[in-house]
Amino acid sequence: MYYLVSSFSNELPWSSCQNNTWSTDRCWDYSEGKTPPNNSVPSTQEFFDRNVLQVTTGIEDMGSMRWDLFGYLCLAWILVYFCLWKGIKSSGKVVYVTATVPYLLIGAFLWRALSLEGSEMGLKFFFQPKWEQLLEAKVWVNAAAQNFNSIGIAFGSLIAFASYNPFNNGLIRDTILISLVDAVTCILAGMCVFATLGNLAYEQGTTVEEVVSNGPGLVFVAYPQALAKMPGSTVWAIIFFGMLLCLGIDSQFATVEVIVTSLKDGYHHLIERYLKRHEVLVLLICFVSFIFGIPNVMEGGFYYFTLIDYYTAAISLMYIAFFEVIAIVWIYGADRLARNVRDMTGSLPNVYIRVCWLVMAPCLIMAIWIFSMIDYTEPVYNNVSDGINYHYPRWAILLGWFFASLSLGVIPGFAIFEIIKAPGDTWVEKIRSSFKSRIDNCPCCQKSLDEKHEAHRLTDTVSTIV
């Protein structure tokens, strides 16, 4: 939102070092030459660090509140609230906009990116494999994390939204379609990114590797630098950051819907008694989430944000996904799950899908999670503007693991709780009984079968009468 609003100007504010309160002597205005001088800092980086974030020297110094970012944070949650306040019907209508408009913007941006000089350098870097890197565990961990984040695996959003589908919905078709659309979208977005980075490398007389950056640095440093070089830069900046806003809101309200659906399913009677209305529940969730987001928009908030992102992205998702697969496929049972699918779709899942359920998925997820633990290194924040690599203090590392434990600790905690209250005279009997599913038959499937039998009975009755 900050960058989108800043784009509505005759000249993009990050495109120059001149007459800016946030510029330093090291600021490099790339419009003056192709090759940056030694120890220089691009104007886009200084704009991001010193104007947008006004970043402090470390997480020990949180500084004061960035009130403009605080306002945008508040506005973001207001948008999320009004996307969800009327329930799944309102969010479904919003998705028609937030999920389709970005494709139009990606198409326009891809057309422009491919026409830039040097774009072929970026595309070559993007599509040319480096086979030797497949031997590195970190590559597989990052690839899995990308799939989990991109499709939404283990976030709960797929389960929450799927619960609103008709019982006989074609779930196999939907699964394949979502996977294919996601893959194509990732390729198109990757072409936009690397074609633009290729142009950036061409302008600076360097390689694509030198201008590639990870995380927010790509979106808020490298991309604005490329946008400022384009003819009609203001228009393209508005298109780009407008697209990011749509995608961000889309992902955010999908995540919030998980919390709303889970609370309504688990505490339906309490919510009806005390909160009365769906709108009040959504307002409460958005307000609490807004409060938890406030530390991120302080001057030292980016250190806090980086810490949360590092410890909750890949580590927690793999862990949660592994136990989801084990609980559903091995405890509830792959055979019963297959029969549920048959009741819904009319046919059993093929052998390949059942082998994936039982063996391939849990083994692959566990292997990737173990490798992510083996390759674990403590987070380091690269403060480019100050020219230092910031190492987090020990208490901050412990805080990061605390964030991770909020999701990691729930599973063993509830496992112990279930074992304690499970029937049995000995601990062995308790553990054995706790590993048995309490669901003998899916109630929805049984209801569907009863309806089918009733329909057949009525058909037979009518045939007899005729």
Tab-separated table of C-alpha atoms in Angstrom:
chain	number	residue	atom	x	y	z
A	1	MET	CA	0.000	0.000	0.000
A	2	TYR	CA	2.841	2.407	0.852
A	3	TYR	CA	4.511	1.831	-2.526
A	4	LEU	CA	1.206	1.934	-4.400
A	5	VAL	CA	0.335	5.342	-2.967
A	6	SER	CA	3.907	6.560	-3.519
A	7	SER	CA	3.632	5.566	-7.194
A	8	PHE	CA	1.022	8.262	-7.830
A	9	SER	CA	3.601	10.964	-8.538
A	10	ASN	CA	5.199	12.568	-11.592
A	11	GLU	CA	8.522	10.906	-10.701
A	12	LEU	CA	8.851	7.733	-8.656
A	13	PRO	CA	10.336	8.836	-5.307
A	14	TRP	CA	12.877	5.992	-5.163
A	15	SER	CA	14.327	6.694	-8.603
A	16	SER	CA	16.733	9.464	-7.526
A	17	CYS	CA	19.107	10.449	-4.715
A	18	GLN	CA	18.547	14.170	-5.229
A	19	ASN	CA	16.709	16.352	-2.702
A	20	ASN	CA	15.729	13.453	-0.456
A	21	THR	CA	15.973	13.540	3.327
A	22	TRP	CA	16.639	9.791	3.396
A	23	SER	CA	19.613	9.817	0.980
A	24	THR	CA	23.202	9.424	2.232
A	25	ASP	CA	26.573	10.045	0.635
A	26	ARG	CA	26.665	6.383	-0.433
A	27	CYS	CA	23.388	6.663	-2.353
A	28	TRP	CA	23.768	5.635	-5.997
A	29	ASP	CA	21.466	7.110	-8.599
A	30	TYR	CA	21.494	4.420	-11.300
A	31	SER	CA	20.099	6.847	-13.874
A	32	GLU	CA	23.530	8.507	-13.995
A	33	GLY	CA	25.487	5.484	-15.153
A	34	LYS	CA	25.424	1.750	-15.737
A	35	THR	CA	28.139	0.641	-13.345
A	36	PRO	CA	27.600	1.382	-9.642
A	37	PRO	CA	30.663	2.621	-7.724
A	38	ASN	CA	32.182	0.536	-4.938
A	39	ASN	CA	30.437	0.563	-1.547
A	40	SER	CA	27.462	2.402	-3.015
A	41	VAL	CA	23.847	1.709	-2.067
A	42	PRO	CA	21.068	1.887	-4.699
A	43	SER	CA	18.522	4.629	-4.120
A	44	THR	CA	15.767	1.985	-4.015
A	45	GLN	CA	17.520	0.256	-1.100
A	46	GLU	CA	17.914	3.500	0.848
A	47	PHE	CA	14.299	4.421	0.118
A	48	PHE	CA	13.214	1.037	1.517
A	49	ASP	CA	15.475	1.052	4.587
A	50	ARG	CA	15.603	4.733	5.497
A	51	ASN	CA	12.259	6.072	4.292
A	52	VAL	CA	9.749	3.221	4.325
A	53	LEU	CA	11.088	1.215	7.275
A	54	GLN	CA	13.367	3.775	8.913
A	55	VAL	CA	15.086	0.664	10.202
A	56	THR	CA	17.049	0.791	13.449
A	57	THR	CA	20.381	-0.886	14.208
A	58	GLY	CA	18.832	-4.067	15.616
A	59	ILE	CA	15.914	-5.816	17.268
A	60	GLU	CA	17.180	-4.510	20.642
A	61	ASP	CA	16.139	-1.031	19.506
A	62	MET	CA	12.515	-1.197	18.318
A	63	GLY	CA	12.421	2.596	17.979
A	64	SER	CA	9.179	4.500	17.628
A	65	MET	CA	6.002	3.713	15.693
A	66	ARG	CA	5.942	4.275	11.912
A	67	TRP	CA	2.543	5.937	11.930
A	68	ASP	CA	2.000	5.865	8.179
A	69	LEU	CA	2.709	2.109	8.115
A	70	PHE	CA	0.462	1.759	11.171
A	71	GLY	CA	-2.331	3.426	9.177
A	72	TYR	CA	-1.798	1.110	6.205
A	73	LEU	CA	-1.818	-1.905	8.546
A	74	CYS	CA	-5.146	-0.724	9.950
A	75	LEU	CA	-6.537	-0.160	6.448
A	76	ALA	CA	-5.368	-3.627	5.343
A	77	TRP	CA	-7.299	-5.292	8.157
A	78	ILE	CA	-10.364	-3.184	7.399
A	79	LEU	CA	-10.236	-4.505	3.816
A	80	VAL	CA	-9.877	-8.085	5.075
A	81	TYR	CA	-12.827	-7.592	7.430
A	82	PHE	CA	-15.151	-6.365	4.693
A	83	CYS	CA	-14.061	-9.267	2.479
A	84	LEU	CA	-15.256	-11.731	5.143
A	85	TRP	CA	-17.918	-10.024	7.248
A	86	LYS	CA	-20.850	-11.609	5.391
A	87	GLY	CA	-19.347	-15.081	5.410
A	88	ILE	CA	-18.224	-17.321	2.581
A	89	LYS	CA	-20.633	-15.685	0.121
A	90	SER	CA	-18.949	-12.288	0.449
A	91	SER	CA	-15.409	-13.726	0.279
A	92	GLY	CA	-16.421	-15.809	-2.745
A	93	LYS	CA	-17.487	-12.668	-4.583
A	94	VAL	CA	-14.260	-10.874	-3.626
A	95	VAL	CA	-12.222	-13.769	-5.036
A	96	TYR	CA	-13.693	-13.114	-8.470
A	97	VAL	CA	-11.792	-9.803	-8.389
A	98	THR	CA	-8.653	-10.623	-6.377
A	99	ALA	CA	-7.991	-13.891	-8.213
A	100	THR	CA	-8.665	-12.706	-11.775
A	101	VAL	CA	-7.450	-9.097	-11.911
A	102	PRO	CA	-3.830	-10.129	-11.098
A	103	TYR	CA	-3.807	-12.319	-14.235
A	104	LEU	CA	-4.643	-9.305	-16.370
A	105	LEU	CA	-1.896	-7.329	-14.642
A	106	ILE	CA	0.590	-10.206	-14.934
A	107	GLY	CA	-0.210	-10.396	-18.658
A	108	ALA	CA	0.407	-6.667	-19.122
A	109	PHE	CA	3.566	-6.764	-17.046
A	110	LEU	CA	4.895	-9.852	-18.846
A	111	TRP	CA	4.357	-8.177	-22.220
A	112	ARG	CA	6.298	-5.138	-21.020
A	113	ALA	CA	9.056	-7.161	-19.342
A	114	LEU	CA	9.713	-9.266	-22.447
A	115	SER	CA	10.166	-6.113	-24.533
A	116	LEU	CA	12.967	-4.780	-22.300
A	117	GLU	CA	16.596	-4.948	-23.389
A	118	GLY	CA	18.443	-7.781	-21.696
A	119	SER	CA	15.265	-9.692	-20.807
A	120	GLU	CA	16.655	-12.769	-22.566
A	121	MET	CA	19.487	-12.866	-20.013
A	122	GLY	CA	16.969	-13.217	-17.212
A	123	LEU	CA	14.889	-15.830	-19.038
A	124	LYS	CA	18.000	-17.896	-19.727
A	125	PHE	CA	18.891	-17.761	-16.041
A	126	PHE	CA	15.317	-18.741	-15.134
A	127	PHE	CA	14.889	-21.691	-17.513
A	128	GLN	CA	18.432	-23.101	-17.720
A	129	PRO	CA	18.759	-25.796	-15.026
A	130	LYS	CA	21.773	-26.129	-12.765
A	131	TRP	CA	21.683	-29.885	-12.283
A	132	GLU	CA	24.450	-29.967	-9.690
A	133	GLN	CA	22.297	-27.990	-7.260
A	134	LEU	CA	19.784	-30.850	-7.127
A	135	LEU	CA	22.294	-32.586	-4.859
A	136	GLU	CA	21.866	-29.837	-2.239
A	137	ALA	CA	19.243	-30.489	0.436
A	138	LYS	CA	18.482	-26.770	0.745
A	139	VAL	CA	17.171	-26.671	-2.833
A	140	TRP	CA	14.604	-29.374	-2.088
A	141	VAL	CA	13.601	-27.725	1.189
A	142	ASN	CA	13.041	-24.388	-0.581
A	143	ALA	CA	11.138	-26.091	-3.417
A	144	ALA	CA	8.837	-27.849	-0.968
A	145	ALA	CA	8.304	-24.619	0.988
A	146	GLN	CA	7.425	-22.853	-2.289
A	147	ASN	CA	4.791	-25.489	-3.108
A	148	PHE	CA	3.365	-25.414	0.399
A	149	ASN	CA	3.087	-21.621	0.406
A	150	SER	CA	1.914	-21.317	-3.194
A	151	ILE	CA	-0.870	-23.927	-3.073
A	152	GLY	CA	-1.676	-23.383	0.607
A	153	ILE	CA	-0.822	-26.859	1.913
A	154	ALA	CA	-1.035	-27.217	5.726
A	155	PHE	CA	-2.387	-23.677	6.157
A	156	GLY	CA	-5.905	-25.034	6.595
A	157	SER	CA	-7.388	-22.795	3.907
A	158	LEU	CA	-7.948	-25.658	1.454
A	159	ILE	CA	-9.799	-27.678	4.091
A	160	ALA	CA	-11.809	-24.672	5.281
A	161	PHE	CA	-12.974	-23.630	1.809
A	162	ALA	CA	-13.518	-27.226	0.659
A	163	SER	CA	-15.900	-27.754	3.590
A	164	TYR	CA	-18.354	-25.416	1.843
A	165	ASN	CA	-18.386	-27.479	-1.363
A	166	PRO	CA	-21.340	-29.717	-2.317
A	167	PHE	CA	-20.915	-33.292	-1.055
A	168	ASN	CA	-20.617	-34.757	-4.556
A	169	ASN	CA	-18.136	-32.151	-5.786
A	170	GLY	CA	-15.462	-33.422	-8.211
A	171	LEU	CA	-12.557	-33.145	-5.798
A	172	ILE	CA	-10.030	-35.079	-7.940
A	173	ARG	CA	-10.750	-32.738	-10.860
A	174	ASP	CA	-10.429	-29.684	-8.640
A	175	THR	CA	-7.153	-30.898	-7.140
A	176	ILE	CA	-5.544	-31.485	-10.531
A	177	LEU	CA	-6.879	-28.184	-11.896
A	178	ILE	CA	-5.600	-26.167	-8.905
A	179	SER	CA	-2.154	-27.770	-9.163
A	180	LEU	CA	-1.877	-27.079	-12.891
A	181	VAL	CA	-3.126	-23.483	-12.647
A	182	ASP	CA	-0.725	-22.830	-9.763
A	183	ALA	CA	2.219	-24.228	-11.725
A	184	VAL	CA	1.401	-22.151	-14.818
A	185	THR	CA	0.929	-19.037	-12.686
A	186	CYS	CA	4.305	-19.558	-11.004
A	187	ILE	CA	5.998	-19.893	-14.399
A	188	LEU	CA	4.340	-16.727	-15.728
A	189	ALA	CA	5.247	-14.784	-12.582
A	190	GLY	CA	8.799	-16.132	-12.762
A	191	MET	CA	9.105	-14.961	-16.367
A	192	CYS	CA	7.962	-11.457	-15.295
A	193	VAL	CA	10.496	-11.359	-12.478
A	194	PHE	CA	13.529	-12.688	-14.323
A	195	ALA	CA	12.888	-10.799	-17.564
A	196	THR	CA	12.900	-7.631	-15.467
A	197	LEU	CA	16.019	-8.722	-13.555
A	198	GLY	CA	17.690	-9.459	-16.886
A	199	ASN	CA	17.035	-5.862	-17.932
A	200	LEU	CA	18.421	-4.679	-14.585
A	201	ALA	CA	21.595	-6.713	-15.097
A	202	TYR	CA	21.937	-5.378	-18.629
A	203	GLU	CA	21.585	-1.769	-17.448
A	204	GLN	CA	24.215	-2.266	-14.731
A	205	GLY	CA	26.599	-4.239	-16.936
A	206	THR	CA	26.595	-7.209	-14.564
A	207	THR	CA	25.092	-10.727	-14.327
A	208	VAL	CA	21.611	-11.762	-13.250
A	209	GLU	CA	23.077	-13.498	-10.187
A	210	GLU	CA	24.367	-10.150	-8.935
A	211	VAL	CA	20.973	-8.449	-8.969
A	212	VAL	CA	18.884	-11.361	-7.669
A	213	SER	CA	17.782	-10.879	-4.072
A	214	ASN	CA	15.529	-12.925	-1.824
A	215	GLY	CA	12.383	-12.063	0.098
A	216	PRO	CA	11.135	-8.481	0.360
A	217	GLY	CA	14.371	-7.216	-1.196
A	218	LEU	CA	13.235	-8.508	-4.596
A	219	VAL	CA	9.834	-6.811	-4.461
A	220	PHE	CA	10.827	-3.543	-2.796
A	221	VAL	CA	14.402	-3.010	-4.014
A	222	ALA	CA	15.184	-4.785	-7.287
A	223	TYR	CA	11.754	-4.371	-8.863
A	224	PRO	CA	11.312	-0.653	-8.087
A	225	GLN	CA	14.779	-0.148	-9.552
A	226	ALA	CA	13.678	-1.799	-12.783
A	227	LEU	CA	10.318	-0.010	-12.784
A	228	ALA	CA	12.027	3.378	-12.567
A	229	LYS	CA	13.938	2.596	-15.782
A	230	MET	CA	10.808	1.875	-17.816
A	231	PRO	CA	9.086	4.437	-20.044
A	232	GLY	CA	5.852	5.381	-18.297
A	233	SER	CA	7.339	4.126	-15.038
A	234	THR	CA	4.536	5.565	-12.918
A	235	VAL	CA	1.858	3.546	-14.734
A	236	TRP	CA	3.825	0.308	-14.507
A	237	ALA	CA	4.565	0.878	-10.820
A	238	ILE	CA	0.842	1.381	-10.123
A	239	ILE	CA	0.031	-1.821	-12.061
A	240	PHE	CA	2.712	-3.833	-10.268
A	241	PHE	CA	1.920	-2.765	-6.706
A	242	GLY	CA	-1.811	-2.910	-7.392
A	243	MET	CA	-1.312	-6.524	-8.428
A	244	LEU	CA	0.645	-7.234	-5.227
A	245	LEU	CA	-2.137	-5.683	-3.150
A	246	CYS	CA	-4.755	-7.947	-4.756
A	247	LEU	CA	-2.631	-11.038	-4.221
A	248	GLY	CA	-1.824	-10.065	-0.640
A	249	ILE	CA	-5.449	-9.423	0.334
A	250	ASP	CA	-6.496	-12.658	-1.394
A	251	SER	CA	-4.005	-14.738	0.590
A	252	GLN	CA	-4.706	-12.901	3.825
A	253	PHE	CA	-8.461	-13.317	3.970
A	254	ALA	CA	-8.074	-16.997	2.980
A	255	THR	CA	-5.905	-17.484	6.066
A	256	VAL	CA	-8.306	-15.563	8.304
A	257	GLU	CA	-11.219	-17.648	6.992
A	258	VAL	CA	-9.460	-20.730	8.428
A	259	ILE	CA	-9.618	-19.208	11.914
A	260	VAL	CA	-13.253	-18.131	11.455
A	261	THR	CA	-14.350	-21.562	10.205
A	262	SER	CA	-12.405	-23.442	12.886
A	263	LEU	CA	-13.850	-21.369	15.734
A	264	LYS	CA	-17.404	-21.647	14.379
A	265	ASP	CA	-17.094	-25.417	13.990
A	266	GLY	CA	-15.455	-25.968	17.381
A	267	TYR	CA	-17.291	-23.442	19.557
A	268	HIS	CA	-20.560	-22.901	17.719
A	269	HIS	CA	-22.756	-22.709	20.833
A	270	LEU	CA	-20.470	-20.301	22.712
A	271	ILE	CA	-20.260	-17.989	19.685
A	272	GLU	CA	-24.041	-17.978	19.262
A	273	ARG	CA	-24.516	-17.256	22.961
A	274	TYR	CA	-21.963	-14.469	23.458
A	275	LEU	CA	-21.116	-12.986	20.048
A	276	LYS	CA	-24.517	-13.575	18.415
A	277	ARG	CA	-23.493	-12.582	14.876
A	278	HIS	CA	-20.894	-13.760	12.356
A	279	GLU	CA	-19.803	-10.174	11.736
A	280	VAL	CA	-18.813	-9.746	15.399
A	281	LEU	CA	-16.643	-12.890	15.326
A	282	VAL	CA	-14.821	-11.727	12.175
A	283	LEU	CA	-14.347	-8.247	13.683
A	284	LEU	CA	-12.846	-9.742	16.858
A	285	ILE	CA	-10.422	-11.965	14.910
A	286	CYS	CA	-9.312	-9.111	12.646
A	287	PHE	CA	-8.819	-6.778	15.628
A	288	VAL	CA	-6.695	-9.304	17.562
A	289	SER	CA	-4.639	-10.007	14.432
A	290	PHE	CA	-4.159	-6.280	13.919
A	291	ILE	CA	-2.861	-5.916	17.490
A	292	PHE	CA	-0.356	-8.743	16.954
A	293	GLY	CA	0.830	-7.051	13.756
A	294	ILE	CA	1.668	-3.720	15.384
A	295	PRO	CA	5.282	-4.627	16.390
A	296	ASN	CA	6.051	-5.213	12.697
A	297	VAL	CA	5.409	-1.575	11.788
A	298	MET	CA	7.727	-0.047	14.355
A	299	GLU	CA	11.141	1.235	13.248
A	300	GLY	CA	12.770	-2.024	14.378
A	301	GLY	CA	9.819	-4.081	13.200
A	302	PHE	CA	11.547	-5.498	10.136
A	303	TYR	CA	13.923	-7.447	12.386
A	304	TYR	CA	10.878	-8.798	14.190
A	305	PHE	CA	9.135	-9.650	10.914
A	306	THR	CA	12.223	-11.449	9.556
A	307	LEU	CA	12.450	-13.512	12.739
A	308	ILE	CA	8.791	-14.592	12.541
A	309	ASP	CA	9.073	-15.413	8.829
A	310	TYR	CA	12.252	-17.462	9.337
A	311	TYR	CA	10.896	-19.655	12.121
A	312	THR	CA	7.293	-20.166	11.028
A	313	ALA	CA	7.438	-20.624	7.238
A	314	ALA	CA	9.145	-23.894	6.252
A	315	ILE	CA	9.771	-25.560	9.629
A	316	SER	CA	6.206	-25.497	10.940
A	317	LEU	CA	4.461	-26.269	7.648
A	318	MET	CA	6.399	-29.485	6.965
A	319	TYR	CA	5.863	-30.660	10.516
A	320	ILE	CA	2.111	-29.993	10.466
A	321	ALA	CA	1.663	-31.556	7.012
A	322	PHE	CA	3.477	-34.734	8.083
A	323	PHE	CA	1.194	-35.328	11.058
A	324	GLU	CA	-1.902	-34.450	9.017
A	325	VAL	CA	-0.996	-37.198	6.548
A	326	ILE	CA	-0.215	-39.692	9.333
A	327	ALA	CA	-3.459	-38.929	11.209
A	328	ILE	CA	-5.718	-39.145	8.166
A	329	VAL	CA	-4.095	-41.951	6.168
A	330	TRP	CA	-2.612	-44.209	8.851
A	331	ILE	CA	-4.963	-43.649	11.805
A	332	TYR	CA	-8.277	-42.860	10.140
A	333	GLY	CA	-7.235	-45.246	7.381
A	334	ALA	CA	-6.450	-45.033	3.685
A	335	ASP	CA	-9.111	-47.626	2.867
A	336	ARG	CA	-11.850	-45.702	4.636
A	337	LEU	CA	-10.648	-42.468	3.029
A	338	ALA	CA	-10.755	-44.147	-0.383
A	339	ARG	CA	-14.318	-45.317	0.290
A	340	ASN	CA	-15.266	-41.763	1.298
A	341	VAL	CA	-13.918	-40.523	-2.019
A	342	ARG	CA	-15.923	-43.198	-3.833
A	343	ASP	CA	-19.101	-42.132	-2.006
A	344	MET	CA	-18.458	-38.534	-3.092
A	345	THR	CA	-17.232	-39.055	-6.650
A	346	GLY	CA	-18.544	-42.480	-7.629
A	347	SER	CA	-15.136	-44.163	-8.066
A	348	LEU	CA	-12.207	-45.212	-5.904
A	349	PRO	CA	-8.921	-43.269	-6.157
A	350	ASN	CA	-6.410	-45.087	-8.345
A	351	VAL	CA	-3.480	-47.094	-6.971
A	352	TYR	CA	-0.986	-44.274	-7.581
A	353	ILE	CA	-2.914	-41.845	-5.357
A	354	ARG	CA	-3.237	-44.416	-2.566
A	355	VAL	CA	0.485	-45.205	-2.703
A	356	CYS	CA	1.186	-41.474	-2.470
A	357	TRP	CA	-1.073	-41.265	0.580
A	358	LEU	CA	0.478	-44.212	2.386
A	359	VAL	CA	4.173	-44.027	1.494
A	360	MET	CA	5.432	-41.279	-0.774
A	361	ALA	CA	3.862	-38.217	0.892
A	362	PRO	CA	4.840	-38.985	4.524
A	363	CYS	CA	8.341	-40.172	3.562
A	364	LEU	CA	9.038	-37.168	1.325
A	365	ILE	CA	7.703	-34.623	3.814
A	366	MET	CA	9.622	-36.167	6.712
A	367	ALA	CA	12.847	-36.312	4.679
A	368	ILE	CA	12.543	-32.654	3.704
A	369	TRP	CA	11.769	-31.635	7.295
A	370	ILE	CA	14.795	-33.569	8.602
A	371	PHE	CA	17.066	-31.953	5.995
A	372	SER	CA	15.724	-28.518	6.945
A	373	MET	CA	16.702	-29.261	10.550
A	374	ILE	CA	20.156	-30.553	9.538
A	375	ASP	CA	20.839	-27.449	7.434
A	376	TYR	CA	19.487	-25.117	10.108
A	377	THR	CA	21.452	-21.913	10.601
A	378	GLU	CA	20.523	-18.973	12.767
A	379	PRO	CA	18.951	-16.067	10.857
A	380	VAL	CA	21.071	-13.131	9.717
A	381	TYR	CA	19.614	-9.846	8.497
A	382	ASN	CA	21.608	-8.172	5.758
A	383	ASN	CA	21.360	-4.449	6.457
A	384	VAL	CA	22.573	-3.171	3.078
A	385	SER	CA	22.202	0.526	3.843
A	386	ASP	CA	24.482	0.294	6.875
A	387	GLY	CA	26.737	-2.295	5.241
A	388	ILE	CA	26.471	-4.852	8.063
A	389	ASN	CA	25.177	-8.385	8.505
A	390	TYR	CA	23.118	-8.248	11.648
A	391	HIS	CA	23.286	-11.355	13.870
A	392	TYR	CA	20.349	-11.770	16.205
A	393	PRO	CA	21.071	-11.928	19.957
A	394	ARG	CA	20.483	-15.167	21.831
A	395	TRP	CA	17.189	-13.997	23.372
A	396	ALA	CA	15.842	-13.198	19.897
A	397	ILE	CA	16.738	-16.692	18.667
A	398	LEU	CA	14.861	-18.148	21.644
A	399	LEU	CA	11.935	-15.866	20.780
A	400	GLY	CA	11.999	-17.256	17.233
A	401	TRP	CA	11.819	-20.835	18.510
A	402	PHE	CA	8.958	-19.766	20.764
A	403	PHE	CA	7.084	-18.572	17.668
A	404	ALA	CA	7.780	-21.925	16.004
A	405	SER	CA	6.656	-23.842	19.112
A	406	LEU	CA	3.226	-22.187	19.004
A	407	SER	CA	2.412	-24.572	16.152
A	408	LEU	CA	5.024	-27.287	16.762
A	409	GLY	CA	4.033	-27.831	20.394
A	410	VAL	CA	0.292	-28.184	19.815
A	411	ILE	CA	0.509	-31.669	18.271
A	412	PRO	CA	2.520	-33.434	21.020
A	413	GLY	CA	0.560	-31.462	23.625
A	414	PHE	CA	-2.798	-32.709	22.402
A	415	ALA	CA	-1.336	-36.197	21.856
A	416	ILE	CA	-0.413	-36.401	25.551
A	417	PHE	CA	-3.852	-35.064	26.492
A	418	GLU	CA	-5.603	-37.705	24.361
A	419	ILE	CA	-3.441	-40.507	25.783
A	420	ILE	CA	-4.217	-39.473	29.364
A	421	LYS	CA	-7.991	-39.470	28.837
A	422	ALA	CA	-8.033	-42.564	26.554
A	423	PRO	CA	-9.666	-45.737	27.978
A	424	GLY	CA	-7.348	-48.426	29.324
A	425	ASP	CA	-5.822	-49.717	32.564
A	426	THR	CA	-2.181	-49.401	31.488
A	427	TRP	CA	-0.265	-46.789	29.523
A	428	VAL	CA	0.187	-49.288	26.687
A	429	GLU	CA	-3.578	-49.801	26.442
A	430	LYS	CA	-4.161	-46.041	26.584
A	431	ILE	CA	-1.650	-45.381	23.799
A	432	ARG	CA	-3.115	-48.190	21.689
A	433	SER	CA	-6.693	-46.966	22.078
A	434	SER	CA	-5.693	-43.333	21.439
A	435	PHE	CA	-4.310	-44.378	18.052
A	436	LYS	CA	-7.704	-45.678	16.944
A	437	SER	CA	-10.002	-43.368	15.023
A	438	ARG	CA	-13.254	-42.550	16.752
A	439	ILE	CA	-15.011	-42.213	13.391
A	440	ASP	CA	-16.354	-45.618	12.328
A	441	ASN	CA	-18.117	-44.232	9.292
A	442	CYS	CA	-18.112	-40.751	7.834
A	443	PRO	CA	-21.508	-39.301	8.849
A	444	CYS	CA	-21.762	-37.349	5.598
A	445	CYS	CA	-21.046	-40.496	3.592
A	446	GLN	CA	-23.614	-42.454	5.585
A	447	LYS	CA	-26.191	-39.715	4.985
A	448	SER	CA	-25.398	-39.789	1.269
A	449	LEU	CA	-25.789	-43.573	1.166
A	450	ASP	CA	-29.096	-43.367	3.045
A	451	GLU	CA	-30.349	-40.787	0.524
A	452	LYS	CA	-29.278	-43.033	-2.377
A	453	HIS	CA	-31.027	-46.032	-0.827
A	454	GLU	CA	-34.133	-43.936	-0.231
A	455	ALA	CA	-34.072	-42.751	-3.858
A	456	HIS	CA	-33.709	-46.333	-5.105
A	457	ARG	CA	-36.552	-47.467	-2.824
A	458	LEU	CA	-38.839	-44.717	-4.140
A	459	THR	CA	-37.873	-45.603	-7.723
A	460	ASP	CA	-38.677	-49.270	-7.109
A	461	THR	CA	-42.004	-48.319	-5.484
A	462	VAL	CA	-42.992	-46.147	-8.429
A	463	SER	CA	-41.961	-48.902	-10.880
A	464	THR	CA	-44.096	-51.426	-8.982
A	465	ILE	CA	-47.119	-49.091	-8.995
A	466	VAL	CA	-46.704	-48.440	-12.742
